[in-house]
Every structure is written in structure tokens, then in C-alpha cells.
Tab-separated table of C-alpha atoms in Angstrom:
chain	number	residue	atom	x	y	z
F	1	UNK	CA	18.367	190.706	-30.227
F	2	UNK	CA	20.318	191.725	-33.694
F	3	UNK	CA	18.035	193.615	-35.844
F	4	UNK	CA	17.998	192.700	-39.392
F	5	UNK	CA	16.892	194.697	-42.553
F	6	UNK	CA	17.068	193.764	-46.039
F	7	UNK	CA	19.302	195.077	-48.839
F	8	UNK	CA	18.553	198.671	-50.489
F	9	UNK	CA	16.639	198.217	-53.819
F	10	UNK	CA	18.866	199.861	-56.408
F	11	UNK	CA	15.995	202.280	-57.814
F	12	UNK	CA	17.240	202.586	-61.379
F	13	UNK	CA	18.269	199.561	-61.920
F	14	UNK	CA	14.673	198.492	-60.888
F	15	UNK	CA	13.048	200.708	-63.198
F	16	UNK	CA	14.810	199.451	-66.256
F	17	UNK	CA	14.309	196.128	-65.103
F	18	UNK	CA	10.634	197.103	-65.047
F	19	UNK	CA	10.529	198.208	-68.255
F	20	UNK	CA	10.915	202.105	-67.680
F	21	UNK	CA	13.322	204.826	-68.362
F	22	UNK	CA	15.847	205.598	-65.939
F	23	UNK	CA	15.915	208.945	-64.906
F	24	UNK	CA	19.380	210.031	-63.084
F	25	UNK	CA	20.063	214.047	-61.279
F	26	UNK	CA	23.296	215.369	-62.890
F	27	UNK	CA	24.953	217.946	-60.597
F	28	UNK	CA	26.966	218.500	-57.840
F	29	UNK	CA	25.071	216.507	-55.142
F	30	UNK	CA	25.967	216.720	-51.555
F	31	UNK	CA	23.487	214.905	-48.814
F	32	UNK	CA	21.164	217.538	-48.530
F	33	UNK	CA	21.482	218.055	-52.062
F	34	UNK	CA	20.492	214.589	-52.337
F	35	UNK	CA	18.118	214.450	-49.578
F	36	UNK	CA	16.466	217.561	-51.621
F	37	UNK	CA	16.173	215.525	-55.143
F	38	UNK	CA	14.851	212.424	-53.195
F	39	UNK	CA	11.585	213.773	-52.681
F	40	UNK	CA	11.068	214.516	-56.334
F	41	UNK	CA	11.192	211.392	-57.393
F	42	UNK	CA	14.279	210.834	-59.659
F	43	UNK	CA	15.792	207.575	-59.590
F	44	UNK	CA	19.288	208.103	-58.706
F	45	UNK	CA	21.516	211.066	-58.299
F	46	UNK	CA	24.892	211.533	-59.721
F	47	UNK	CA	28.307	212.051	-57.824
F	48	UNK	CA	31.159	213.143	-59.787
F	49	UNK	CA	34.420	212.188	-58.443
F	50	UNK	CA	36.199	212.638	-61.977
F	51	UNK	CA	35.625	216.524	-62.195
F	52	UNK	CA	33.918	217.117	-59.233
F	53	UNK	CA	34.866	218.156	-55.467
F	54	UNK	CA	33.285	214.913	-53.701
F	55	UNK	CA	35.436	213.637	-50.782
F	56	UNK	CA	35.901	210.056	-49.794
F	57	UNK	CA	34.451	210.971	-46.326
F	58	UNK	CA	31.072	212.293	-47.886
F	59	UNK	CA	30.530	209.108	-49.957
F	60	UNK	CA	28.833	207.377	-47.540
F	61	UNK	CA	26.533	210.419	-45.624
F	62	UNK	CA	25.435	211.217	-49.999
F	63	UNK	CA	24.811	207.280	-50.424
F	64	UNK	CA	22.722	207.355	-47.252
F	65	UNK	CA	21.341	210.636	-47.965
F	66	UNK	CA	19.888	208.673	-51.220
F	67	UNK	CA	18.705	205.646	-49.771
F	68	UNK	CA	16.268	207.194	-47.524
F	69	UNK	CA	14.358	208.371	-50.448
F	70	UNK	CA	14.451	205.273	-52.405
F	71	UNK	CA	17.144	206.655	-54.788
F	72	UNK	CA	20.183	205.086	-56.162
F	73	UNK	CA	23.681	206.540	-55.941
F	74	UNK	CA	25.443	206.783	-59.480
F	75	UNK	CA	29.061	207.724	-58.435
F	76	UNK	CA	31.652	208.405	-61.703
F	77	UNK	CA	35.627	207.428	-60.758
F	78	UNK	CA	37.705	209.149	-62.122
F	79	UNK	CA	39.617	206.269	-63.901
F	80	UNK	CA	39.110	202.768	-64.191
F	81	UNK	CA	41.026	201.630	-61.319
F	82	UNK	CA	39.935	198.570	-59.384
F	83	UNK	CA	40.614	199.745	-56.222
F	84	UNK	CA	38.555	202.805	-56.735
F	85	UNK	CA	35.389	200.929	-57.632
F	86	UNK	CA	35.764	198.813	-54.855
F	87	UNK	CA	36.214	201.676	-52.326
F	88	UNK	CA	33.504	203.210	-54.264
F	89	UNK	CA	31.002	199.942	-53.590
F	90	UNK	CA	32.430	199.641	-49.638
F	91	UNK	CA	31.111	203.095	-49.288
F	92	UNK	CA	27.631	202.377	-50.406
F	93	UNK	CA	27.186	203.771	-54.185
F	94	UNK	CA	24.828	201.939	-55.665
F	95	UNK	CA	26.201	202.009	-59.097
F	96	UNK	CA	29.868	202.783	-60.749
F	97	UNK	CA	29.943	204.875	-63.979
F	98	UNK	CA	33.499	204.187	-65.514
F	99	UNK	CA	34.934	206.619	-67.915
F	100	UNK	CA	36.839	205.964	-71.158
F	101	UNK	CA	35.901	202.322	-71.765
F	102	UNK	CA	37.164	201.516	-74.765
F	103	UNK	CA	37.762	198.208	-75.231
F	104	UNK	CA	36.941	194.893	-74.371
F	105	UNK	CA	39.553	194.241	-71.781
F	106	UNK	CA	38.358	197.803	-70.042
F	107	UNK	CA	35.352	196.598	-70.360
F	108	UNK	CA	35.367	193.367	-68.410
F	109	UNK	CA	38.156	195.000	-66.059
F	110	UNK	CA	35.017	197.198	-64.997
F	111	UNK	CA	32.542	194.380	-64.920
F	112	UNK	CA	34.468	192.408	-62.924
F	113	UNK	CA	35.393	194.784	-60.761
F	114	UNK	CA	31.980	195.194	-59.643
F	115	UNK	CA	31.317	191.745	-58.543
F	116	UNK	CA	32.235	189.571	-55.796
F	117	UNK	CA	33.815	186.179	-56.287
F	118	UNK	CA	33.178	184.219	-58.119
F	119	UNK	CA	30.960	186.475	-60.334
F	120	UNK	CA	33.686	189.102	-60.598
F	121	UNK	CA	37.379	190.437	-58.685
F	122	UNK	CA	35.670	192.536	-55.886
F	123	UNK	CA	37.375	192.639	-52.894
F	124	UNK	CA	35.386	191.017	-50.289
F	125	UNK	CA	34.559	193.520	-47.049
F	126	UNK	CA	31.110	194.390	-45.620
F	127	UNK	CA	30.886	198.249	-45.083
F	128	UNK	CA	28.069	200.127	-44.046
F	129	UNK	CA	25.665	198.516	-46.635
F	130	UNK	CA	26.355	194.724	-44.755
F	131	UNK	CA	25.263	195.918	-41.613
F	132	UNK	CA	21.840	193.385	-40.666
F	133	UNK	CA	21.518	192.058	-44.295
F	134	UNK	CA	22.286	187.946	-44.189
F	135	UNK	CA	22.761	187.749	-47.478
F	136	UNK	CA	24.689	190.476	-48.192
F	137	UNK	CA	27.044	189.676	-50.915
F	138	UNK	CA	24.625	188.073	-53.366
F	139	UNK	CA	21.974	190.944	-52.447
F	140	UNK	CA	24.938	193.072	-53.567
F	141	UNK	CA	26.010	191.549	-57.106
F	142	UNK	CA	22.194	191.429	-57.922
F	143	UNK	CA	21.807	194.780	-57.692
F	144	UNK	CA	25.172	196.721	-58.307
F	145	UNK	CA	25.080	198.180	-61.595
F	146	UNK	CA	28.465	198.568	-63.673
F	147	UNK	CA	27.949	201.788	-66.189
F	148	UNK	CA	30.673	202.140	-68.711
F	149	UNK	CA	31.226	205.647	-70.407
F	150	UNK	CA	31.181	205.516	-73.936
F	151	UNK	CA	33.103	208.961	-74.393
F	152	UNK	CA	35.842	208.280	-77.094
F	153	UNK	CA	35.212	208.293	-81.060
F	154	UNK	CA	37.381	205.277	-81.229
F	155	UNK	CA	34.903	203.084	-79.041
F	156	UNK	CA	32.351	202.929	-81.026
F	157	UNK	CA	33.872	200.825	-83.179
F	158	UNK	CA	34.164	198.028	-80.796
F	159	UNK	CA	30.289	198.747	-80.135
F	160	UNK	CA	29.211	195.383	-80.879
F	161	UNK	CA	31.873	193.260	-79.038
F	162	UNK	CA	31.838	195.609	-75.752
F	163	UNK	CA	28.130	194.600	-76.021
F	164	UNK	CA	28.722	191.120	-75.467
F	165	UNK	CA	30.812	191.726	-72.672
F	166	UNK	CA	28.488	190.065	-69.486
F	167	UNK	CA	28.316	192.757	-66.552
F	168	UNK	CA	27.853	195.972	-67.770
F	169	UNK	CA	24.457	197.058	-67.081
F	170	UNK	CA	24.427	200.139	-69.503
F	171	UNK	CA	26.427	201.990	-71.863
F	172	UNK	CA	26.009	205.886	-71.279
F	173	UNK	CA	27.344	207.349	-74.576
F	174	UNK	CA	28.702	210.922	-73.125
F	175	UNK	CA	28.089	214.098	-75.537
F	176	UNK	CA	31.053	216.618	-74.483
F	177	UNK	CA	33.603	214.281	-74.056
F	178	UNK	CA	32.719	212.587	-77.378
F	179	UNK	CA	33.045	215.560	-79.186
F	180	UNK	CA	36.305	216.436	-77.621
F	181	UNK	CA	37.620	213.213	-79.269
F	182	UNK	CA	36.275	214.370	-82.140
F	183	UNK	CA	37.989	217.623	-82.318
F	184	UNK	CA	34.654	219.453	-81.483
F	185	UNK	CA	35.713	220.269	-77.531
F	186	UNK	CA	32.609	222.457	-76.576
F	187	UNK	CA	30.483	221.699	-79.584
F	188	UNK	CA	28.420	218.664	-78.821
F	189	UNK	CA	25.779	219.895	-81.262
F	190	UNK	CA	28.021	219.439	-83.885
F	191	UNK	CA	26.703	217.428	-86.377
F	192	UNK	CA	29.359	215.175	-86.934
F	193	UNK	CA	29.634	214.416	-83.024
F	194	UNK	CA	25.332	214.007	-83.304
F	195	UNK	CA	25.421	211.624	-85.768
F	196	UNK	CA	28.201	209.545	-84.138
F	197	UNK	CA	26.517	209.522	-80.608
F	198	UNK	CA	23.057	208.752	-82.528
F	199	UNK	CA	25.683	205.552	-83.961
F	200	UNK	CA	26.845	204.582	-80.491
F	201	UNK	CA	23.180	204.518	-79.324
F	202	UNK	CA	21.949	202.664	-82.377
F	203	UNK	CA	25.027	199.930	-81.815
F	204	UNK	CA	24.440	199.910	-78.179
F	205	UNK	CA	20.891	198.662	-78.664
F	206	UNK	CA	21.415	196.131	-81.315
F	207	UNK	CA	24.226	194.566	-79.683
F	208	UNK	CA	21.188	194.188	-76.855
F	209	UNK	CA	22.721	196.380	-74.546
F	210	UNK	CA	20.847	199.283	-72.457
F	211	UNK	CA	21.654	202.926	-73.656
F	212	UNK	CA	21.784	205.844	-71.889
F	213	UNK	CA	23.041	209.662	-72.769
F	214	UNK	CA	22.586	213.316	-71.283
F	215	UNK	CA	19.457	214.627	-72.413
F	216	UNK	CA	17.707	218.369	-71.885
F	217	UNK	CA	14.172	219.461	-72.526
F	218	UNK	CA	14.885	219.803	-76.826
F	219	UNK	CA	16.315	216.235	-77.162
F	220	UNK	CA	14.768	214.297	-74.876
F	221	UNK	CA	12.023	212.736	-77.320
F	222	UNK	CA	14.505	212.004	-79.727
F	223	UNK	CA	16.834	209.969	-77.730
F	224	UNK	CA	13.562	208.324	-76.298
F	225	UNK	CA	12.323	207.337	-79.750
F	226	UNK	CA	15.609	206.111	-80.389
F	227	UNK	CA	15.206	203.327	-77.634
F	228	UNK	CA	17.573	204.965	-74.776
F	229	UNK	CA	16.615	203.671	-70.985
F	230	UNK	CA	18.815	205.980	-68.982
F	231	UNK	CA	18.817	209.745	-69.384
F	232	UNK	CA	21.093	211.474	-67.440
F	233	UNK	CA	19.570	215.752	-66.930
F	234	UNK	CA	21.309	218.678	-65.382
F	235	UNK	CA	18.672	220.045	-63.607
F	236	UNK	CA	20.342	223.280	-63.055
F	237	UNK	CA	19.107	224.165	-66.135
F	238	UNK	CA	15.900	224.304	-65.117
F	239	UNK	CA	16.863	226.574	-62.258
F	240	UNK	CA	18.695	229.067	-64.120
F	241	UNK	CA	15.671	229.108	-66.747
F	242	UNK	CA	13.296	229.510	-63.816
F	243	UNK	CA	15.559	232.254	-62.129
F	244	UNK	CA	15.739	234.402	-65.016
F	245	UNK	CA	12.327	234.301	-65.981
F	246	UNK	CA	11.765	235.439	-62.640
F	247	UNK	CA	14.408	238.206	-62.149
F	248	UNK	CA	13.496	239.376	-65.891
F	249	UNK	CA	9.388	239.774	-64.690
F	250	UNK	CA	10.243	241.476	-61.055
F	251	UNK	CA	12.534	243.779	-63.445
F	252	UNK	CA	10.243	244.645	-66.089
């Protein structure tokens, strides 16, 4: 007899559902990268396929690598390019982060493209993620989440009509790329780029949207106070804090 199992439970998504604060593991993840984070209890880990070195044929070992901890898979295109976030989907990410959506078209471009008929444009195929679930395609819309990248000074603007747009599950407002459009490239603690990404946030969350940035240890009650749901931390930071601590007391 066919064995069945049910859909993966994307684990972010569920925890802002719930009421929580989304907690994804910037960095360059691998699977045993990703099979390392698992166990610490993040909710998703992030794969970069805009700057980072992430093949096609590791997609689906990383998604896997995720799953059997419970985690979600966050992967970044590196465009927004409906055939990439379908490819991106067949290989089992649980959710697409979309750079350098700007306006309302991009915005329901990416949306769509994250949905099967007739919620969305998604081309219909099963993949790896089909295999034993019956109801595979609704279990999939109900759970994909669509991520657009607020990254450009000239989105945030069009805050409160991308808002409205219905299928994007959060807007991540993105500190280094915002201050390159800015004119600030390297200087995201510039105060002109801090009070526009404290803006975007603010817009994001009156237009009733869910808001999510790159935090670290020093901002991370600020951007909480502020009413952001998904916080995005490099965790090599703590390593490289840890390391030298440690080097500097051996040496010493």
C-alpha cells in the first residue's frame, strides 16, 4: 500500500500566524549547515541565490535538510522572474523572498507567482514536496509565503498601496541595499537611511501588513517595539564575537 504523509508546516509562517516573532538564520546555509541550525530552534533558514553560491541541485537536499527539524526554507531569487519562483517552489523552499519590489505590478507579479490557479500564475507540477500528500496544491498555497524586499528609497512611497496588494505575506525592509539607494552604500547606520527604514516599517504596519528587517543584538528591541514580526540575524556574528573573545583569553 501507498504511504501517505501530510504537508510540511511552514514554521515561520506558523509562528506569525500564532502571534510570535519570526525568527529567520541569515548566512550561507548548506544542508548540514541547515541540519546544524535546526536543532537550535530558529524558524527558518535563509538561502541566498541573489549573492550567494547556492546551486539549483542543492535546493532540494537544503529544503529537506530544513524540514526535518521543523524549519522553513526562506530562499531569495535573484530577480523577480516567474520562472525562478516557480523552480524555486518545485524544489521545496518554503518561502520566496523577492528583491526590488517596487511597485504594485511587481508586487502582484510576485504574489501571483506564488500561487497555483486560480489563486495565483504558478505553474502546476508536483515535485518532491507532492510526494504522498492528497491535497497537495491547496496544502501548498496555504502555506507558501511570498516575501517582497523592500530595498529601494523609491518604494516606500508606494508603502500603502503595495500593502493592499493580497499575497504578500511580509514586507522585509532591507538595511544595506536601502542605503545604497540612498547614496549611503556601506552605511546603513546612517541616519538618513535609519529614519527611512524606521518609515518603511511604520507604513508597512499601518497599511496592515507584516514587517520584517535584519536585526543584531543593539537593535533588536527597537525594531521589536516598533511592531516588526520577522527578524532576519546573521548569526556569524555571534561566532566571530565568541571566537575572539576566546582567542583574545587563550592569548592573554
Amino acid at each position: 500500500m501507498a504511504r501517505e504523509r501530510e504537508f510540511s508546516i511552514n514554521q515561520l509562517k506558523k509562528t506569525i500566524d500564532e502571534g510570535g516573532v519570526g525568527i529567520i538564520a541569515n548566512g550561507p546555509n548548506n544542508s548540514e549547515m541547515c541540519d546544524f541550525l535546526g536543532h537550535i530552534g530558529f524558524d527558518a533558514a535563509f538561502v541566498d541565490f541573489e549573492h550567494g553560491g547556492v546551486s539549483w541541485s542543492e535546493l532540494a537536499d537544503i529544503s529537506r535538510a530544513c524540514e526535518l527539524w521543523g524549519m522553513a526554507s526562506v530562499v531569495r531569487v535573484n530577480k523577480l522572474d516567474e520562472a525562478q519562483i516557480l523552480r524555486t517552489l518545485d524544489q521545496g523552499a518554503s518561502a520566496v523572498m523577492i528583491p526590488h519590489v517596487i511597485t504594485v505590478d511587481d508586487a502582484e507579479m510576485a504574489a501571483n507567482a506564488c500561487k497555483f490557479p486560480p489563486n495565483g500564475i504558478r505553474g502546476v507540477a508536483g515535485g518532491r514536496r507532492a510526494y504522498g500528500v492528497d491535497d497537495y496544491f491547496k496544502r501548498s498555497d496555504e502555506e507558501v509565503q511570498c516575501i517582497a524586499l523592500i530595498e529601494d528609497y523609491e518604494a516606500i512611497d508606494n508603502l500603502p498601496e503595495l500593502t493592499k496588494v493580497k499575497g504578500i505575506d511580509i514586507f522585509y525592509v532591507a538595511p544595506s541595499d536601502m542605503a545604497a539607494s540612498m547614496g549611503h552604500t556601506g552605511n546603513p547606520e546612517h541616519p538618513e537611511v535609519q529614519e527611512a527604514l524606521e518609515r518603511a516599517i511604520k507604513l508597512v504596519i499601518e497599511g496592515g501588513g507584516v514587517a520584517g528587517t535584519l536585526t543584531n543584538d543593539s537593535n533588536l528591541d527597537k525594531f521589536l517595539a516598533m511592531g516588526v514580526k520577522c527578524v532576519g540575524v546573521p548569526w556569524q556574528v555571534w561566532l566571530k564575537q565568541s571566537a575572539e573573545a576566546f582567542i583574545e583569553r587563550t592569548r592573554s
